PDB file of C-alpha atoms in Angstrom:
ATOM      1  CA  MET A   1      -5.999 -27.091  37.287  1.00 52.00           C
ATOM      2  CA  LEU A   2      -6.224 -28.120  34.622  1.00 50.00           C
ATOM      3  CA  HIS A   3      -9.458 -28.901  33.996  1.00 52.00           C
ATOM      4  CA  LYS A   4     -10.610 -25.069  35.344  1.00 50.00           C
ATOM      5  CA  LEU A   5      -8.095 -23.973  32.089  1.00 46.00           C
ATOM      6  CA  VAL A   6      -9.690 -26.274  29.715  1.00 45.00           C
ATOM      7  CA  VAL A   7     -13.408 -24.912  30.830  1.00 46.00           C
ATOM      8  CA  PHE A   8     -11.928 -21.620  31.256  1.00 49.00           C
ATOM      9  CA  ILE A   9     -11.162 -22.354  26.779  1.00 49.00           C
ATOM     10  CA  VAL A  10     -14.646 -23.713  25.494  1.00 48.00           C
ATOM     11  CA  VAL A  11     -16.763 -20.508  27.672  1.00 47.00           C
ATOM     12  CA  ALA A  12     -14.412 -18.186  25.974  1.00 48.00           C
ATOM     13  CA  PHE A  13     -14.404 -19.717  22.856  1.00 47.00           C
ATOM     14  CA  THR A  14     -17.933 -19.904  23.956  1.00 52.00           C
ATOM     15  CA  ALA A  15     -18.431 -16.251  23.964  1.00 51.00           C
ATOM     16  CA  LEU A  16     -16.424 -15.543  21.114  1.00 51.00           C
ATOM     17  CA  GLY A  17     -19.096 -17.602  18.747  1.00 54.00           C
ATOM     18  CA  ALA A  18     -21.947 -16.236  20.312  1.00 52.00           C
ATOM     19  CA  ALA A  19     -21.361 -12.910  19.538  1.00 57.00           C
ATOM     20  CA  ALA A  20     -20.044 -13.848  15.952  1.00 71.00           C
ATOM     21  CA  GLN A  21     -23.204 -14.426  15.795  1.00 79.00           C
ATOM     22  CA  ASN A  22     -24.833 -11.038  16.576  1.00 90.00           C
ATOM     23  CA  TYR A  23     -21.849  -9.767  14.726  1.00 97.00           C
ATOM     24  CA  PRO A  24     -22.054  -6.350  14.999  1.00 97.00           C
ATOM     25  CA  ASP A  25     -23.624  -4.786  17.817  1.00 97.00           C
ATOM     26  CA  LYS A  26     -21.297  -1.924  18.891  1.00 98.00           C
ATOM     27  CA  PRO A  27     -19.107   0.742  16.327  1.00 98.00           C
ATOM     28  CA  ILE A  28     -16.218  -0.589  15.128  1.00 98.00           C
ATOM     29  CA  ARG A  29     -12.916   0.309  14.648  1.00 98.00           C
ATOM     30  CA  LEU A  30     -11.131   1.027  11.530  1.00 98.00           C
ATOM     31  CA  ILE A  31      -7.374   2.230  12.528  1.00 98.00           C
ATOM     32  CA  VAL A  32      -5.562   3.597  10.118  1.00 97.00           C
ATOM     33  CA  PRO A  33      -1.653   3.604  10.890  1.00 94.00           C
ATOM     34  CA  PHE A  34      -0.917   6.991   9.479  1.00 92.00           C
ATOM     35  CA  SER A  35      -1.740  11.281   9.628  1.00 89.00           C
ATOM     36  CA  PRO A  36      -5.252  12.508   9.029  1.00 91.00           C
ATOM     37  CA  GLY A  37      -5.334  13.286   4.942  1.00 85.00           C
ATOM     38  CA  GLY A  38      -3.029  11.571   2.950  1.00 84.00           C
ATOM     39  CA  ASN A  39      -4.154   8.408   0.397  1.00 85.00           C
ATOM     40  CA  THR A  40      -4.284   6.052   3.440  1.00 91.00           C
ATOM     41  CA  ASP A  41      -6.520   7.501   5.445  1.00 92.00           C
ATOM     42  CA  VAL A  42      -9.190   8.849   2.664  1.00 91.00           C
ATOM     43  CA  GLN A  43     -10.201   5.243   1.136  1.00 94.00           C
ATOM     44  CA  ALA A  44     -10.105   3.814   4.710  1.00 96.00           C
ATOM     45  CA  ARG A  45     -12.510   7.132   5.559  1.00 96.00           C
ATOM     46  CA  LEU A  46     -14.695   5.955   1.962  1.00 95.00           C
ATOM     47  CA  ILE A  47     -14.847   2.232   2.424  1.00 96.00           C
ATOM     48  CA  GLY A  48     -15.025   3.320   6.249  1.00 97.00           C
ATOM     49  CA  ASN A  49     -18.120   5.317   4.453  1.00 96.00           C
ATOM     50  CA  LYS A  50     -19.561   2.635   3.225  1.00 96.00           C
ATOM     51  CA  LEU A  51     -18.889  -0.012   6.020  1.00 97.00           C
ATOM     52  CA  THR A  52     -21.245   1.633   8.941  1.00 97.00           C
ATOM     53  CA  ALA A  53     -24.832   2.148   5.950  1.00 97.00           C
ATOM     54  CA  ALA A  54     -24.939  -1.278   5.450  1.00 97.00           C
ATOM     55  CA  LEU A  55     -23.677  -2.994   8.829  1.00 97.00           C
ATOM     56  CA  GLY A  56     -26.299  -0.641  10.696  1.00 97.00           C
ATOM     57  CA  GLN A  57     -23.122   0.697  13.741  1.00 97.00           C
ATOM     58  CA  GLN A  58     -20.967   3.035  13.800  1.00 98.00           C
ATOM     59  CA  VAL A  59     -17.421   3.030  11.785  1.00 98.00           C
ATOM     60  CA  ILE A  60     -14.772   4.995  14.075  1.00 98.00           C
ATOM     61  CA  VAL A  61     -12.103   5.600  11.850  1.00 98.00           C
ATOM     62  CA  ASP A  62      -9.374   5.792  14.652  1.00 97.00           C
ATOM     63  CA  ASN A  63      -5.738   7.194  13.793  1.00 96.00           C
ATOM     64  CA  ARG A  64      -2.714   6.305  14.942  1.00 94.00           C
ATOM     65  CA  PRO A  65       0.670   7.312  12.710  1.00 92.00           C
ATOM     66  CA  GLY A  66       4.480   6.854  13.401  1.00 89.00           C
ATOM     67  CA  ALA A  67       6.834   4.676  12.792  1.00 87.00           C
ATOM     68  CA  GLY A  68       6.074   4.413   9.439  1.00 85.00           C
ATOM     69  CA  GLY A  69       2.706   3.095   9.937  1.00 91.00           C
ATOM     70  CA  THR A  70       3.957  -0.052  12.496  1.00 93.00           C
ATOM     71  CA  ILE A  71       2.610   1.681  15.209  1.00 94.00           C
ATOM     72  CA  GLY A  72      -0.734   0.564  14.168  1.00 96.00           C
ATOM     73  CA  VAL A  73      -0.727  -2.482  13.006  1.00 97.00           C
ATOM     74  CA  ASP A  74       0.577  -3.624  16.507  1.00 97.00           C
ATOM     75  CA  MET A  75      -1.133  -1.628  17.594  1.00 97.00           C
ATOM     76  CA  ALA A  76      -4.523  -4.340  15.485  1.00 98.00           C
ATOM     77  CA  ALA A  77      -2.062  -7.662  15.831  1.00 98.00           C
ATOM     78  CA  LYS A  78      -2.630  -7.030  19.901  1.00 97.00           C
ATOM     79  CA  SER A  79      -6.133  -6.336  19.507  1.00 98.00           C
ATOM     80  CA  THR A  80      -9.751  -8.954  20.528  1.00 98.00           C
ATOM     81  CA  PRO A  81     -10.332 -10.425  17.722  1.00 98.00           C
ATOM     82  CA  ASP A  82     -14.137  -9.810  17.858  1.00 98.00           C
ATOM     83  CA  GLY A  83     -14.740  -8.213  14.233  1.00 98.00           C
ATOM     84  CA  TYR A  84     -14.325  -4.973  16.236  1.00 98.00           C
ATOM     85  CA  THR A  85     -11.225  -3.572  15.528  1.00 98.00           C
ATOM     86  CA  ILE A  86      -9.722  -3.822  11.892  1.00 98.00           C
ATOM     87  CA  VAL A  87      -6.834  -1.964  10.497  1.00 98.00           C
ATOM     88  CA  MET A  88      -6.669  -0.449   7.252  1.00 98.00           C
ATOM     89  CA  ALA A  89      -2.522  -1.873   6.543  1.00 97.00           C
ATOM     90  CA  SER A  90      -0.325  -0.631   4.265  1.00 96.00           C
ATOM     91  CA  PHE A  91       3.248  -1.550   1.268  1.00 96.00           C
ATOM     92  CA  GLY A  92       5.607  -0.804   3.883  1.00 94.00           C
ATOM     93  CA  ASN A  93       4.042  -2.192   7.275  1.00 95.00           C
ATOM     94  CA  ILE A  94       2.876  -5.543   5.504  1.00 97.00           C
ATOM     95  CA  LEU A  95       4.860  -6.459   2.678  1.00 97.00           C
ATOM     96  CA  VAL A  96       8.215  -4.401   3.024  1.00 95.00           C
ATOM     97  CA  GLY A  97       8.980  -4.287   6.831  1.00 93.00           C
ATOM     98  CA  PRO A  98       9.557  -7.504   7.765  1.00 92.00           C
ATOM     99  CA  SER A  99      12.706  -7.204   5.933  1.00 93.00           C
ATOM    100  CA  LEU A 100      13.491  -4.048   6.246  1.00 91.00           C
ATOM    101  CA  TYR A 101      13.635  -3.894  11.091  1.00 89.00           C
ATOM    102  CA  LYS A 102      15.841  -5.724  12.818  1.00 86.00           C
ATOM    103  CA  LYS A 103      12.385  -6.375  14.944  1.00 88.00           C
ATOM    104  CA  LEU A 104       9.034  -6.045  13.945  1.00 92.00           C
ATOM    105  CA  PRO A 105       6.550  -6.276  17.239  1.00 95.00           C
ATOM    106  CA  TYR A 106       3.592  -8.465  14.762  1.00 97.00           C
ATOM    107  CA  ASP A 107       4.255 -10.465  12.618  1.00 96.00           C
ATOM    108  CA  PRO A 108       2.125  -9.894   8.976  1.00 96.00           C
ATOM    109  CA  VAL A 109       1.289 -13.985   8.378  1.00 96.00           C
ATOM    110  CA  LYS A 110       0.363 -15.096  11.382  1.00 97.00           C
ATOM    111  CA  ASP A 111      -1.036 -11.849  13.594  1.00 98.00           C
ATOM    112  CA  PHE A 112      -3.466 -11.180  11.192  1.00 98.00           C
ATOM    113  CA  ALA A 113      -6.772 -11.954   9.679  1.00 98.00           C
ATOM    114  CA  PRO A 114      -6.506 -10.744   6.197  1.00 98.00           C
ATOM    115  CA  VAL A 115      -9.975  -9.142   5.221  1.00 98.00           C
ATOM    116  CA  ILE A 116      -9.970  -7.993   2.204  1.00 98.00           C
ATOM    117  CA  LEU A 117      -7.613  -7.342  -0.864  1.00 98.00           C
ATOM    118  CA  ILE A 118      -8.007  -2.504  -0.832  1.00 97.00           C
ATOM    119  CA  SER A 119      -4.902  -1.161  -3.367  1.00 96.00           C
ATOM    120  CA  GLU A 120      -2.584  -2.389  -5.821  1.00 95.00           C
ATOM    121  CA  PRO A 121      -1.333   1.516  -6.477  1.00 94.00           C
ATOM    122  CA  ALA A 122       1.143   2.057  -9.567  1.00 95.00           C
ATOM    123  CA  GLY A 123       3.739   4.607  -9.493  1.00 95.00           C
ATOM    124  CA  LEU A 124       3.876   7.309 -11.857  1.00 97.00           C
ATOM    125  CA  ILE A 125       7.563   7.444 -12.735  1.00 98.00           C
ATOM    126  CA  VAL A 126       8.228  11.848 -13.118  1.00 98.00           C
ATOM    127  CA  VAL A 127      11.465  13.586 -14.969  1.00 98.00           C
ATOM    128  CA  HIS A 128      11.306  16.544 -14.619  1.00 98.00           C
ATOM    129  CA  PRO A 129      11.625  18.969 -17.923  1.00 98.00           C
ATOM    130  CA  SER A 130      15.604  19.468 -17.936  1.00 97.00           C
ATOM    131  CA  VAL A 131      15.812  16.114 -18.791  1.00 97.00           C
ATOM    132  CA  PRO A 132      17.059  15.290 -22.032  1.00 97.00           C
ATOM    133  CA  VAL A 133      14.372  12.197 -23.109  1.00 97.00           C
ATOM    134  CA  LYS A 134      10.614  12.397 -23.770  1.00 97.00           C
ATOM    135  CA  SER A 135       9.804   8.253 -23.929  1.00 97.00           C
ATOM    136  CA  PHE A 136      10.802   5.776 -21.455  1.00 98.00           C
ATOM    137  CA  LYS A 137      13.509   4.365 -23.768  1.00 97.00           C
ATOM    138  CA  GLN A 138      15.211   7.849 -24.060  1.00 98.00           C
ATOM    139  CA  LEU A 139      15.665   7.790 -20.400  1.00 98.00           C
ATOM    140  CA  ILE A 140      16.727   4.441 -20.307  1.00 98.00           C
ATOM    141  CA  ASP A 141      19.771   5.800 -23.615  1.00 97.00           C
ATOM    142  CA  TYR A 142      20.668   7.892 -21.070  1.00 98.00           C
ATOM    143  CA  ALA A 143      20.694   6.755 -17.899  1.00 97.00           C
ATOM    144  CA  ARG A 144      23.344   4.258 -19.593  1.00 97.00           C
ATOM    145  CA  ALA A 145      25.041   7.095 -20.757  1.00 97.00           C
ATOM    146  CA  ASN A 146      25.472   9.023 -18.366  1.00 96.00           C
ATOM    147  CA  PRO A 147      26.122   6.319 -15.277  1.00 95.00           C
ATOM    148  CA  GLY A 148      25.751   8.202 -12.221  1.00 93.00           C
ATOM    149  CA  LYS A 149      24.648  11.762 -13.045  1.00 95.00           C
ATOM    150  CA  LEU A 150      20.807  11.053 -12.749  1.00 97.00           C
ATOM    151  CA  ASN A 151      19.028  11.947  -9.645  1.00 97.00           C
ATOM    152  CA  TYR A 152      15.545   9.990  -8.537  1.00 98.00           C
ATOM    153  CA  ALA A 153      14.079  11.368  -5.305  1.00 97.00           C
ATOM    154  CA  SER A 154      11.727   9.220  -2.950  1.00 94.00           C
ATOM    155  CA  ALA A 155       9.377   9.003   0.327  1.00 91.00           C
ATOM    156  CA  GLY A 156      12.015   7.766   2.064  1.00 90.00           C
ATOM    157  CA  ASN A 157      14.508   4.495   2.368  1.00 88.00           C
ATOM    158  CA  GLY A 158      12.711   1.607   1.893  1.00 89.00           C
ATOM    159  CA  THR A 159       9.297   3.479   0.909  1.00 92.00           C
ATOM    160  CA  TRP A 160       7.578   2.536  -2.188  1.00 95.00           C
ATOM    161  CA  ASN A 161       9.188   5.202  -3.829  1.00 94.00           C
ATOM    162  CA  HIS A 162      12.422   4.214  -4.534  1.00 95.00           C
ATOM    163  CA  LEU A 163      11.860   0.027  -4.223  1.00 96.00           C
ATOM    164  CA  PHE A 164      10.077   0.238  -7.742  1.00 97.00           C
ATOM    165  CA  ALA A 165      13.464   2.346  -8.213  1.00 97.00           C
ATOM    166  CA  GLU A 166      15.654  -0.388  -7.348  1.00 95.00           C
ATOM    167  CA  GLN A 167      13.424  -2.763  -8.503  1.00 95.00           C
ATOM    168  CA  LEU A 168      14.251  -0.838 -12.277  1.00 96.00           C
ATOM    169  CA  LYS A 169      17.868  -0.224 -11.779  1.00 96.00           C
ATOM    170  CA  SER A 170      18.678  -4.159 -11.108  1.00 93.00           C
ATOM    171  CA  LEU A 171      16.613  -5.343 -14.596  1.00 95.00           C
ATOM    172  CA  ALA A 172      16.881  -3.243 -16.660  1.00 96.00           C
ATOM    173  CA  LYS A 173      21.179  -2.175 -15.752  1.00 95.00           C
ATOM    174  CA  VAL A 174      21.225   1.026 -14.948  1.00 97.00           C
ATOM    175  CA  GLN A 175      22.767   3.122 -12.802  1.00 96.00           C
ATOM    176  CA  ILE A 176      21.202   6.486 -11.452  1.00 97.00           C
ATOM    177  CA  THR A 177      21.229   7.934  -7.148  1.00 97.00           C
ATOM    178  CA  HIS A 178      18.904   8.109  -4.866  1.00 97.00           C
ATOM    179  CA  VAL A 179      18.168  10.874  -2.740  1.00 97.00           C
ATOM    180  CA  PRO A 180      15.731  10.139   0.298  1.00 94.00           C
ATOM    181  CA  TYR A 181      13.132  13.029   1.686  1.00 91.00           C
ATOM    182  CA  LYS A 182      11.170  12.832   4.795  1.00 86.00           C
ATOM    183  CA  GLY A 183       7.813  12.198   3.153  1.00 86.00           C
ATOM    184  CA  ALA A 184       6.409  12.736  -0.564  1.00 88.00           C
ATOM    185  CA  GLY A 185       5.345  15.867  -0.341  1.00 89.00           C
ATOM    186  CA  PRO A 186       8.723  17.996   0.291  1.00 92.00           C
ATOM    187  CA  ALA A 187      10.470  14.685  -2.292  1.00 94.00           C
ATOM    188  CA  MET A 188       7.784  15.933  -5.217  1.00 95.00           C
ATOM    189  CA  ASN A 189       8.525  19.804  -4.767  1.00 95.00           C
ATOM    190  CA  ASP A 190      12.860  19.538  -4.903  1.00 97.00           C
ATOM    191  CA  VAL A 191      11.616  17.624  -7.861  1.00 97.00           C
ATOM    192  CA  VAL A 192       9.410  20.216  -9.339  1.00 97.00           C
ATOM    193  CA  GLY A 193      11.829  22.803  -8.779  1.00 97.00           C
ATOM    194  CA  GLY A 194      13.828  21.117 -10.878  1.00 97.00           C
ATOM    195  CA  HIS A 195      16.712  20.492  -7.695  1.00 97.00           C
ATOM    196  CA  VAL A 196      15.928  15.790  -8.749  1.00 97.00           C
ATOM    197  CA  GLN A 197      15.613  14.857 -12.111  1.00 98.00           C
ATOM    198  CA  MET A 198      13.032  12.390 -11.690  1.00 98.00           C
ATOM    199  CA  MET A 199      11.193  10.285  -9.104  1.00 98.00           C
ATOM    200  CA  PHE A 200       8.789   7.623  -9.179  1.00 97.00           C
ATOM    201  CA  ALA A 201       5.481   9.282  -7.424  1.00 95.00           C
ATOM    202  CA  PRO A 202       2.026   8.751  -6.666  1.00 92.00           C
ATOM    203  CA  PHE A 203      -0.156   9.784  -9.539  1.00 89.00           C
ATOM    204  CA  PRO A 204      -3.126  12.186  -7.961  1.00 86.00           C
ATOM    205  CA  SER A 205       0.131  14.590  -7.035  1.00 87.00           C
ATOM    206  CA  SER A 206       1.582  13.809  -9.566  1.00 93.00           C
ATOM    207  CA  ARG A 207      -1.306  14.936 -11.956  1.00 92.00           C
ATOM    208  CA  VAL A 208      -0.969  18.647 -12.010  1.00 94.00           C
ATOM    209  CA  HIS A 209       2.449  19.753 -12.707  1.00 97.00           C
ATOM    210  CA  VAL A 210       2.454  17.068 -15.430  1.00 97.00           C
ATOM    211  CA  ASN A 211      -0.536  18.430 -16.824  1.00 95.00           C
ATOM    212  CA  SER A 212       0.787  22.393 -15.858  1.00 96.00           C
ATOM    213  CA  GLY A 213       3.957  21.417 -18.202  1.00 97.00           C
ATOM    214  CA  ARG A 214       6.088  20.766 -14.926  1.00 97.00           C
ATOM    215  CA  LEU A 215       7.278  17.889 -14.630  1.00 98.00           C
ATOM    216  CA  ARG A 216       7.254  15.738 -17.490  1.00 98.00           C
ATOM    217  CA  ALA A 217       5.403  11.514 -17.395  1.00 98.00           C
ATOM    218  CA  LEU A 218       7.680   8.628 -18.952  1.00 98.00           C
ATOM    219  CA  ALA A 219       6.030   5.844 -17.731  1.00 98.00           C
ATOM    220  CA  ALA A 220       3.364   4.193 -14.993  1.00 97.00           C
ATOM    221  CA  THR A 221       5.132   1.242 -12.677  1.00 97.00           C
ATOM    222  CA  GLY A 222       1.861  -1.068 -13.322  1.00 95.00           C
ATOM    223  CA  THR A 223       0.255  -4.116 -15.480  1.00 94.00           C
ATOM    224  CA  LYS A 224      -1.763  -1.706 -17.237  1.00 93.00           C
ATOM    225  CA  ARG A 225      -1.885   2.620 -17.775  1.00 93.00           C
ATOM    226  CA  SER A 226      -3.440   4.141 -15.355  1.00 91.00           C
ATOM    227  CA  LEU A 227      -7.148   6.174 -15.742  1.00 85.00           C
ATOM    228  CA  LEU A 228      -5.914   9.578 -14.804  1.00 90.00           C
ATOM    229  CA  PHE A 229      -2.951   8.938 -17.070  1.00 93.00           C
ATOM    230  CA  PRO A 230      -4.734   7.228 -20.348  1.00 93.00           C
ATOM    231  CA  ASP A 231      -2.327   7.906 -22.839  1.00 95.00           C
ATOM    232  CA  VAL A 232       1.830   7.167 -21.033  1.00 97.00           C
ATOM    233  CA  PRO A 233       2.475   3.298 -21.591  1.00 97.00           C
ATOM    234  CA  THR A 234       3.605   1.141 -18.829  1.00 97.00           C
ATOM    235  CA  VAL A 235       7.140   0.234 -18.158  1.00 97.00           C
ATOM    236  CA  ALA A 236       7.117  -3.134 -20.009  1.00 96.00           C
ATOM    237  CA  GLN A 237       4.569  -1.266 -23.364  1.00 97.00           C
ATOM    238  CA  ALA A 238       7.518   1.338 -22.884  1.00 96.00           C
ATOM    239  CA  GLY A 239      10.799  -1.354 -23.609  1.00 93.00           C
ATOM    240  CA  LEU A 240      11.405  -3.335 -20.455  1.00 96.00           C
ATOM    241  CA  PRO A 241       9.589  -6.557 -20.489  1.00 94.00           C
ATOM    242  CA  GLY A 242       9.051  -8.233 -17.117  1.00 92.00           C
ATOM    243  CA  TYR A 243       8.145  -5.199 -15.038  1.00 96.00           C
ATOM    244  CA  SER A 244       5.774  -4.371 -12.542  1.00 94.00           C
ATOM    245  CA  ALA A 245       5.145  -2.798  -9.337  1.00 96.00           C
ATOM    246  CA  ALA A 246       1.907  -2.004  -7.908  1.00 95.00           C
ATOM    247  CA  SER A 247       2.252  -0.469  -3.942  1.00 95.00           C
ATOM    248  CA  TRP A 248      -0.564  -2.284  -2.074  1.00 97.00           C
ATOM    249  CA  PHE A 249      -3.876  -1.736   1.142  1.00 97.00           C
ATOM    250  CA  GLY A 250      -5.748  -4.405   2.353  1.00 98.00           C
ATOM    251  CA  ILE A 251      -7.646  -4.662   5.911  1.00 98.00           C
ATOM    252  CA  LEU A 252      -6.913  -6.908   8.044  1.00 98.00           C
ATOM    253  CA  ALA A 253      -8.065  -8.420  11.141  1.00 98.00           C
ATOM    254  CA  PRO A 254      -6.185  -9.517  14.288  1.00 98.00           C
ATOM    255  CA  ALA A 255      -5.598 -13.529  14.139  1.00 98.00           C
ATOM    256  CA  GLY A 256      -8.280 -15.918  15.640  1.00 98.00           C
ATOM    257  CA  THR A 257     -10.530 -13.453  14.463  1.00 98.00           C
ATOM    258  CA  PRO A 258     -14.589 -15.638  13.602  1.00 98.00           C
ATOM    259  CA  LYS A 259     -14.224 -16.451  10.381  1.00 98.00           C
ATOM    260  CA  SER A 260     -18.259 -15.860   9.658  1.00 98.00           C
ATOM    261  CA  VAL A 261     -17.381 -11.703  10.836  1.00 98.00           C
ATOM    262  CA  ILE A 262     -14.037 -11.901   8.529  1.00 98.00           C
ATOM    263  CA  ASN A 263     -17.050 -13.363   5.557  1.00 98.00           C
ATOM    264  CA  ARG A 264     -18.972 -10.865   6.544  1.00 98.00           C
ATOM    265  CA  LEU A 265     -16.720  -7.685   6.172  1.00 98.00           C
ATOM    266  CA  ASN A 266     -15.317  -8.972   2.640  1.00 98.00           C
ATOM    267  CA  GLN A 267     -18.968  -8.731   1.547  1.00 98.00           C
ATOM    268  CA  GLU A 268     -20.331  -5.446   2.807  1.00 98.00           C
ATOM    269  CA  ILE A 269     -16.726  -3.935   1.230  1.00 98.00           C
ATOM    270  CA  ASN A 270     -16.883  -6.191  -2.136  1.00 98.00           C
ATOM    271  CA  THR A 271     -20.760  -4.042  -2.448  1.00 97.00           C
ATOM    272  CA  ALA A 272     -19.183  -0.916  -1.512  1.00 97.00           C
ATOM    273  CA  PHE A 273     -16.256  -1.200  -4.108  1.00 97.00           C
ATOM    274  CA  ALA A 274     -19.124  -2.022  -7.479  1.00 96.00           C
ATOM    275  CA  SER A 275     -21.128   1.007  -6.634  1.00 95.00           C
ATOM    276  CA  PRO A 276     -21.101   3.606  -8.235  1.00 94.00           C
ATOM    277  CA  GLU A 277     -19.854   6.625  -6.619  1.00 93.00           C
ATOM    278  CA  ILE A 278     -16.531   3.574  -4.131  1.00 94.00           C
ATOM    279  CA  LYS A 279     -15.722   3.387  -8.037  1.00 93.00           C
ATOM    280  CA  ALA A 280     -16.410   6.982  -8.905  1.00 93.00           C
ATOM    281  CA  ALA A 281     -14.354   7.997  -6.059  1.00 92.00           C
ATOM    282  CA  TYR A 282     -11.277   6.365  -6.583  1.00 91.00           C
ATOM    283  CA  ALA A 283     -10.966   6.612 -10.420  1.00 90.00           C
ATOM    284  CA  ALA A 284     -10.965  10.388  -8.924  1.00 87.00           C
ATOM    285  CA  GLU A 285      -8.215   9.152  -7.918  1.00 85.00           C
ATOM    286  CA  GLY A 286      -6.372   6.993 -10.710  1.00 84.00           C
ATOM    287  CA  LEU A 287      -7.510   3.794  -9.300  1.00 86.00           C
ATOM    288  CA  ASP A 288      -9.397   0.896  -8.911  1.00 87.00           C
ATOM    289  CA  PRO A 289     -10.554  -0.614  -6.259  1.00 93.00           C
ATOM    290  CA  ALA A 290      -9.499  -3.982  -5.850  1.00 96.00           C
ATOM    291  CA  GLY A 291     -11.863  -6.304  -3.575  1.00 97.00           C
ATOM    292  CA  GLY A 292     -11.999 -10.382  -3.808  1.00 98.00           C
ATOM    293  CA  THR A 293     -11.776 -13.348  -1.103  1.00 98.00           C
ATOM    294  CA  PRO A 294      -9.987 -13.218   1.946  1.00 98.00           C
ATOM    295  CA  GLU A 295      -7.492 -16.427   0.299  1.00 98.00           C
ATOM    296  CA  ASP A 296      -6.906 -13.951  -1.876  1.00 98.00           C
ATOM    297  CA  ALA A 297      -5.839 -10.955   0.101  1.00 98.00           C
ATOM    298  CA  ALA A 298      -3.218 -13.976   1.801  1.00 98.00           C
ATOM    299  CA  LYS A 299      -2.155 -14.664  -1.088  1.00 97.00           C
ATOM    300  CA  SER A 300      -1.211 -11.082  -2.430  1.00 97.00           C
ATOM    301  CA  ILE A 301       0.662 -10.691   1.252  1.00 97.00           C
ATOM    302  CA  ARG A 302       2.732 -14.017   0.636  1.00 96.00           C
ATOM    303  CA  ASP A 303       3.444 -12.701  -3.039  1.00 96.00           C
ATOM    304  CA  GLY A 304       4.275  -9.149  -2.134  1.00 96.00           C
ATOM    305  CA  MET A 305       6.735 -10.264   0.910  1.00 96.00           C
ATOM    306  CA  ALA A 306       8.814 -12.489  -1.060  1.00 95.00           C
ATOM    307  CA  GLN A 307       8.802 -10.403  -4.181  1.00 93.00           C
ATOM    308  CA  TRP A 308      10.483  -7.546  -2.042  1.00 95.00           C
ATOM    309  CA  GLY A 309      11.762  -9.088   0.781  1.00 94.00           C
ATOM    310  CA  LYS A 310      14.764 -10.234  -1.922  1.00 93.00           C
ATOM    311  CA  LEU A 311      14.961  -7.106  -3.555  1.00 93.00           C
ATOM    312  CA  ILE A 312      15.374  -6.026  -0.474  1.00 93.00           C
ATOM    313  CA  ARG A 313      18.005  -8.830   0.865  1.00 93.00           C
ATOM    314  CA  ASP A 314      20.274  -8.446  -2.291  1.00 90.00           C
ATOM    315  CA  LEU A 315      20.707  -4.308  -1.770  1.00 87.00           C
ATOM    316  CA  GLY A 316      21.102  -4.881   1.971  1.00 88.00           C
ATOM    317  CA  LEU A 317      18.663  -2.646   3.168  1.00 85.00           C
ATOM    318  CA  LYS A 318      18.032  -2.212   6.914  1.00 81.00           C
ATOM    319  CA  LEU A 319      15.964   0.299   8.328  1.00 75.00           C
TER     320      LEU A 319
END
């Protein structure tokens, strides 16, 4: 019995190695664990189109929304590790999911082989014009003078909008009140309507409201200014050194996927990121494509899980 098992394992690994040498010889499924049209989906389709042209096989985007993206990510984790199923993973289902949920059906580190870091979008701190502040420093001064009177909207408990604000509260020693919504769209609508005073908002959806004067942009949460708002300083530049918060997108494959396949996908996506077409598409969304090695992506996961996991534990937040 043991001999038969050993033979089976050897044959299986030999077949997997042979398949990797001919990779790809059939279509590739790119799981997007959210509905079509969102930021995750848009990036996946840009990359999928470039991979289709480079690899000579169709990359099919497969939208599998639900449970904050964990359903689609779990599906990828349990797929055959042959390079024909990959997933566009994100902040909530990889970096913070293990700390937010009592039990995830997958382990973000053990169950995946990182392919590449896709992007790390920052957020934009916006306020309704009724708030009597015109700079980030004035916002902090106002919040300190009026503890608990400022409300901020988020896309829901545990979302990046929520956690970015909580990190600011902790570092700046201010009290602002969280108002969670079921999605970024409804949250943004109520900030624009003046029902909630502020939000850590996505850059693309903020642009039209800031340009029209319906919202006021005070600071970017990342380490550098946004391409969409070059006149808006970062939080650190505006007076709170040490603050930096960015979301996260990466492409992962199931653990055990042959290294040669991981390297091929990584190489082709890095090449796509260097193309004028992708650079222009990302710039229009206020994004920089990240790229780098699979090891860089793995490190970004470890670092992000450590950073946000500590904050979630300090908050005692569970979903």
